[in-house]
Amino acid sequence: MAQVHVIIGEDEYLVSEAAKKIVGDGIGLETVDSANSSNAEAQLKDIREAEASLMTPPFLDPKKTTWWRNVGFLPQNGKCAPSEEVKEALEKFAQKLAAANLPENQHFILSGPRLMQTSIFAKTLKASVEMAVFAAGKPSEQARSAVVRAVDFAAEMGLKFAPGAAEAFVAHVGPDSRSLMSELGKMRDYLGPGKNVISESDIAEITSQGAGVEPAVWSITDALGERNLRKALEAVSRFEGENGFAVLVSTVAEKFFRQLAELKDAQARGVLREATEGMAPWMARKTEAQLGNWSLNELRAAHYRFQDLRERAVSSQSAEALVVPRIVQACRRRRA
């Protein structure tokens, strides 16, 4: 195992878990935490402290590990880039790290959210240290990766997701691994020993929205698709008071009913499978279930009403008062 380790990633849980594998039982651990080092003076102090720990061997102790964590001022693009003074100090420190000849019982870990791989700092270290990078990727890639992690985390707790539930879980909680673990722990307690399959209804009942996750627009469309008035009004209420409330809800509902009407028509013509071919399998299953709650004429009427509401909302603030009546009208089932 290498003696110097650099771990980069915005998912704090993944970074911490990777570092903990090196830290082991924690004997001889020294930490330098830069989480609150927001100015050059504090950052330079942290660099000096990390360097002092690096240069101090274990002596008679069985082992020593220095973990310099939450280093948010490593070289990077944008507003979080370090000052020239700090950048220069980091580059000098990188040279010392790369040249360090540590004994087998000494390790040094540096972890932070971002590091520009083309920087002098990164290039200096790459050839001589062990570097792990948990790349953030595009939002779609993050979501897919988070679904895989959620399924793995659930399996570790003896749980599994019903078809489509893992995607719904990640959409609600967000891709942050620590949040996924926390919410799965709650889910384990909620389900109890007699149940191990997580359904979408379980998620809606107990799962909290993740930090930084905006109120989910799909909660409105899911409730409308189910034709569940209580859930639809609850979902819409999360957006009340925001600027453009009527525009948002009417736009989301208009698009939803237009697409559902097109798929209902495809279903009537026997070509639903072809029409949903580009969808994720779990989304196709959910959509087909939603189609069973509506006739084609009902979908067309709902589409027309929300299209009209959107035109009113764009031109008049008074349209906000019409949002709830339109929701009620859409969800009400006609008697035969």
PDB file of N, CA, C and O in Angstrom, residues 7-12 15 34 69-76 80 110-117 133-136:
ATOM      1  N   ILE A   7      -7.525  11.705  -1.978  1.00  0.00           N
ATOM      2  CA  ILE A   7      -8.890  11.238  -2.274  1.00  0.00           C
ATOM      3  C   ILE A   7      -9.741  12.457  -2.599  1.00  0.00           C
ATOM      4  O   ILE A   7      -9.912  13.348  -1.759  1.00  0.00           O
ATOM      5  N   ILE A   8     -10.303  12.479  -3.806  1.00  0.00           N
ATOM      6  CA  ILE A   8     -11.060  13.637  -4.284  1.00  0.00           C
ATOM      7  C   ILE A   8     -12.481  13.212  -4.646  1.00  0.00           C
ATOM      8  O   ILE A   8     -12.688  12.209  -5.340  1.00  0.00           O
ATOM      9  N   GLY A   9     -13.466  13.991  -4.195  1.00  0.00           N
ATOM     10  CA  GLY A   9     -14.855  13.712  -4.554  1.00  0.00           C
ATOM     11  C   GLY A   9     -15.810  14.598  -3.777  1.00  0.00           C
ATOM     12  O   GLY A   9     -15.547  14.940  -2.613  1.00  0.00           O
ATOM     13  N   GLU A  10     -16.919  14.957  -4.413  1.00  0.00           N
ATOM     14  CA  GLU A  10     -17.916  15.810  -3.757  1.00  0.00           C
ATOM     15  C   GLU A  10     -18.879  15.022  -2.883  1.00  0.00           C
ATOM     16  O   GLU A  10     -19.620  15.609  -2.100  1.00  0.00           O
ATOM     17  N   ASP A  11     -18.880  13.696  -3.037  1.00  0.00           N
ATOM     18  CA  ASP A  11     -19.715  12.850  -2.175  1.00  0.00           C
ATOM     19  C   ASP A  11     -18.917  12.553  -0.904  1.00  0.00           C
ATOM     20  O   ASP A  11     -18.035  11.695  -0.886  1.00  0.00           O
ATOM     21  N   GLU A  12     -19.220  13.292   0.145  1.00  0.00           N
ATOM     22  CA  GLU A  12     -18.430  13.232   1.380  1.00  0.00           C
ATOM     23  C   GLU A  12     -18.410  11.830   1.974  1.00  0.00           C
ATOM     24  O   GLU A  12     -17.400  11.393   2.546  1.00  0.00           O
ATOM     25  N   VAL A  15     -15.876   9.620   0.045  1.00  0.00           N
ATOM     26  CA  VAL A  15     -14.521  10.056   0.373  1.00  0.00           C
ATOM     27  C   VAL A  15     -14.136   9.578   1.778  1.00  0.00           C
ATOM     28  O   VAL A  15     -13.049   9.032   1.996  1.00  0.00           O
ATOM     29  N   SER A  34     -10.002  21.274   7.302  1.00  0.00           N
ATOM     30  CA  SER A  34     -10.070  22.587   6.647  1.00  0.00           C
ATOM     31  C   SER A  34     -11.493  22.976   6.248  1.00  0.00           C
ATOM     32  O   SER A  34     -11.684  23.848   5.398  1.00  0.00           O
ATOM     33  N   ARG A  69      -8.274  16.748   5.889  1.00  0.00           N
ATOM     34  CA  ARG A  69      -9.592  16.511   5.284  1.00  0.00           C
ATOM     35  C   ARG A  69     -10.320  17.812   4.956  1.00  0.00           C
ATOM     36  O   ARG A  69     -10.002  18.873   5.473  1.00  0.00           O
ATOM     37  N   ASN A  70     -11.321  17.665   4.076  1.00  0.00           N
ATOM     38  CA  ASN A  70     -12.181  18.802   3.681  1.00  0.00           C
ATOM     39  C   ASN A  70     -11.383  19.973   3.126  1.00  0.00           C
ATOM     40  O   ASN A  70     -11.672  21.136   3.422  1.00  0.00           O
ATOM     41  N   VAL A  71     -10.381  19.659   2.302  1.00  0.00           N
ATOM     42  CA  VAL A  71      -9.545  20.717   1.729  1.00  0.00           C
ATOM     43  C   VAL A  71     -10.264  21.269   0.500  1.00  0.00           C
ATOM     44  O   VAL A  71     -10.114  20.768  -0.617  1.00  0.00           O
ATOM     45  N   GLY A  72     -11.055  22.296   0.714  1.00  0.00           N
ATOM     46  CA  GLY A  72     -11.867  22.854  -0.360  1.00  0.00           C
ATOM     47  C   GLY A  72     -11.179  23.913  -1.179  1.00  0.00           C
ATOM     48  O   GLY A  72     -11.800  24.516  -2.062  1.00  0.00           O
ATOM     49  N   PHE A  73      -9.904  24.165  -0.915  1.00  0.00           N
ATOM     50  CA  PHE A  73      -9.185  25.222  -1.637  1.00  0.00           C
ATOM     51  C   PHE A  73      -8.053  24.665  -2.495  1.00  0.00           C
ATOM     52  O   PHE A  73      -7.078  25.372  -2.779  1.00  0.00           O
ATOM     53  N   LEU A  74      -8.174  23.405  -2.907  1.00  0.00           N
ATOM     54  CA  LEU A  74      -7.187  22.856  -3.841  1.00  0.00           C
ATOM     55  C   LEU A  74      -7.360  23.533  -5.200  1.00  0.00           C
ATOM     56  O   LEU A  74      -8.427  24.105  -5.490  1.00  0.00           O
ATOM     57  N   PRO A  75      -6.342  23.499  -6.068  1.00  0.00           N
ATOM     58  CA  PRO A  75      -6.461  24.157  -7.376  1.00  0.00           C
ATOM     59  C   PRO A  75      -7.688  23.682  -8.150  1.00  0.00           C
ATOM     60  O   PRO A  75      -7.925  22.483  -8.295  1.00  0.00           O
ATOM     61  N   GLN A  76      -8.485  24.626  -8.637  1.00  0.00           N
ATOM     62  CA  GLN A  76      -9.713  24.326  -9.367  1.00  0.00           C
ATOM     63  C   GLN A  76     -10.170  25.573 -10.105  1.00  0.00           C
ATOM     64  O   GLN A  76      -9.703  26.669  -9.837  1.00  0.00           O
ATOM     65  N   CYS A  80     -14.047  29.072  -6.349  1.00  0.00           N
ATOM     66  CA  CYS A  80     -13.412  28.371  -5.235  1.00  0.00           C
ATOM     67  C   CYS A  80     -11.908  28.191  -5.431  1.00  0.00           C
ATOM     68  O   CYS A  80     -11.240  27.564  -4.610  1.00  0.00           O
ATOM     69  N   LEU A 110      -4.813  13.088   2.124  1.00  0.00           N
ATOM     70  CA  LEU A 110      -5.350  14.410   1.799  1.00  0.00           C
ATOM     71  C   LEU A 110      -6.675  14.185   1.067  1.00  0.00           C
ATOM     72  O   LEU A 110      -6.713  13.461   0.068  1.00  0.00           O
ATOM     73  N   SER A 111      -7.759  14.783   1.561  1.00  0.00           N
ATOM     74  CA  SER A 111      -9.062  14.606   0.896  1.00  0.00           C
ATOM     75  C   SER A 111      -9.754  15.949   0.721  1.00  0.00           C
ATOM     76  O   SER A 111      -9.656  16.836   1.571  1.00  0.00           O
ATOM     77  N   GLY A 112     -10.435  16.097  -0.402  1.00  0.00           N
ATOM     78  CA  GLY A 112     -11.163  17.327  -0.700  1.00  0.00           C
ATOM     79  C   GLY A 112     -12.184  17.088  -1.796  1.00  0.00           C
ATOM     80  O   GLY A 112     -12.162  16.045  -2.464  1.00  0.00           O
ATOM     81  N   PRO A 113     -13.085  18.044  -1.990  1.00  0.00           N
ATOM     82  CA  PRO A 113     -14.168  17.832  -2.961  1.00  0.00           C
ATOM     83  C   PRO A 113     -13.746  17.933  -4.413  1.00  0.00           C
ATOM     84  O   PRO A 113     -14.267  17.211  -5.269  1.00  0.00           O
ATOM     85  N   ARG A 114     -12.792  18.835  -4.726  1.00  0.00           N
ATOM     86  CA  ARG A 114     -12.456  19.073  -6.140  1.00  0.00           C
ATOM     87  C   ARG A 114     -10.959  19.328  -6.295  1.00  0.00           C
ATOM     88  O   ARG A 114     -10.344  19.948  -5.423  1.00  0.00           O
ATOM     89  N   LEU A 115     -10.426  18.853  -7.406  1.00  0.00           N
ATOM     90  CA  LEU A 115      -9.033  19.120  -7.753  1.00  0.00           C
ATOM     91  C   LEU A 115      -8.901  19.109  -9.269  1.00  0.00           C
ATOM     92  O   LEU A 115      -9.260  18.119  -9.916  1.00  0.00           O
ATOM     93  N   MET A 116      -8.426  20.207  -9.821  1.00  0.00           N
ATOM     94  CA  MET A 116      -8.215  20.278 -11.265  1.00  0.00           C
ATOM     95  C   MET A 116      -7.033  19.378 -11.625  1.00  0.00           C
ATOM     96  O   MET A 116      -5.898  19.627 -11.188  1.00  0.00           O
ATOM     97  N   GLN A 117      -7.328  18.342 -12.418  1.00  0.00           N
ATOM     98  CA  GLN A 117      -6.312  17.337 -12.694  1.00  0.00           C
ATOM     99  C   GLN A 117      -5.179  17.856 -13.568  1.00  0.00           C
ATOM    100  O   GLN A 117      -4.126  17.234 -13.650  1.00  0.00           O
ATOM    101  N   VAL A 133     -10.224   9.322  -7.348  1.00  0.00           N
ATOM    102  CA  VAL A 133     -11.116  10.424  -7.716  1.00  0.00           C
ATOM    103  C   VAL A 133     -12.517   9.872  -7.930  1.00  0.00           C
ATOM    104  O   VAL A 133     -12.724   9.006  -8.790  1.00  0.00           O
ATOM    105  N   PHE A 134     -13.465  10.351  -7.140  1.00  0.00           N
ATOM    106  CA  PHE A 134     -14.871  10.000  -7.328  1.00  0.00           C
ATOM    107  C   PHE A 134     -15.496  11.108  -8.178  1.00  0.00           C
ATOM    108  O   PHE A 134     -15.935  12.138  -7.659  1.00  0.00           O
ATOM    109  N   ALA A 135     -15.502  10.901  -9.479  1.00  0.00           N
ATOM    110  CA  ALA A 135     -15.955  11.938 -10.405  1.00  0.00           C
ATOM    111  C   ALA A 135     -17.447  12.171 -10.244  1.00  0.00           C
ATOM    112  O   ALA A 135     -18.236  11.224 -10.118  1.00  0.00           O
ATOM    113  N   ALA A 136     -17.853  13.455 -10.272  1.00  0.00           N
ATOM    114  CA  ALA A 136     -19.272  13.795 -10.130  1.00  0.00           C
ATOM    115  C   ALA A 136     -20.061  13.407 -11.373  1.00  0.00           C
ATOM    116  O   ALA A 136     -21.126  12.810 -11.300  1.00  0.00           O
TER     117      ALA A 136
END
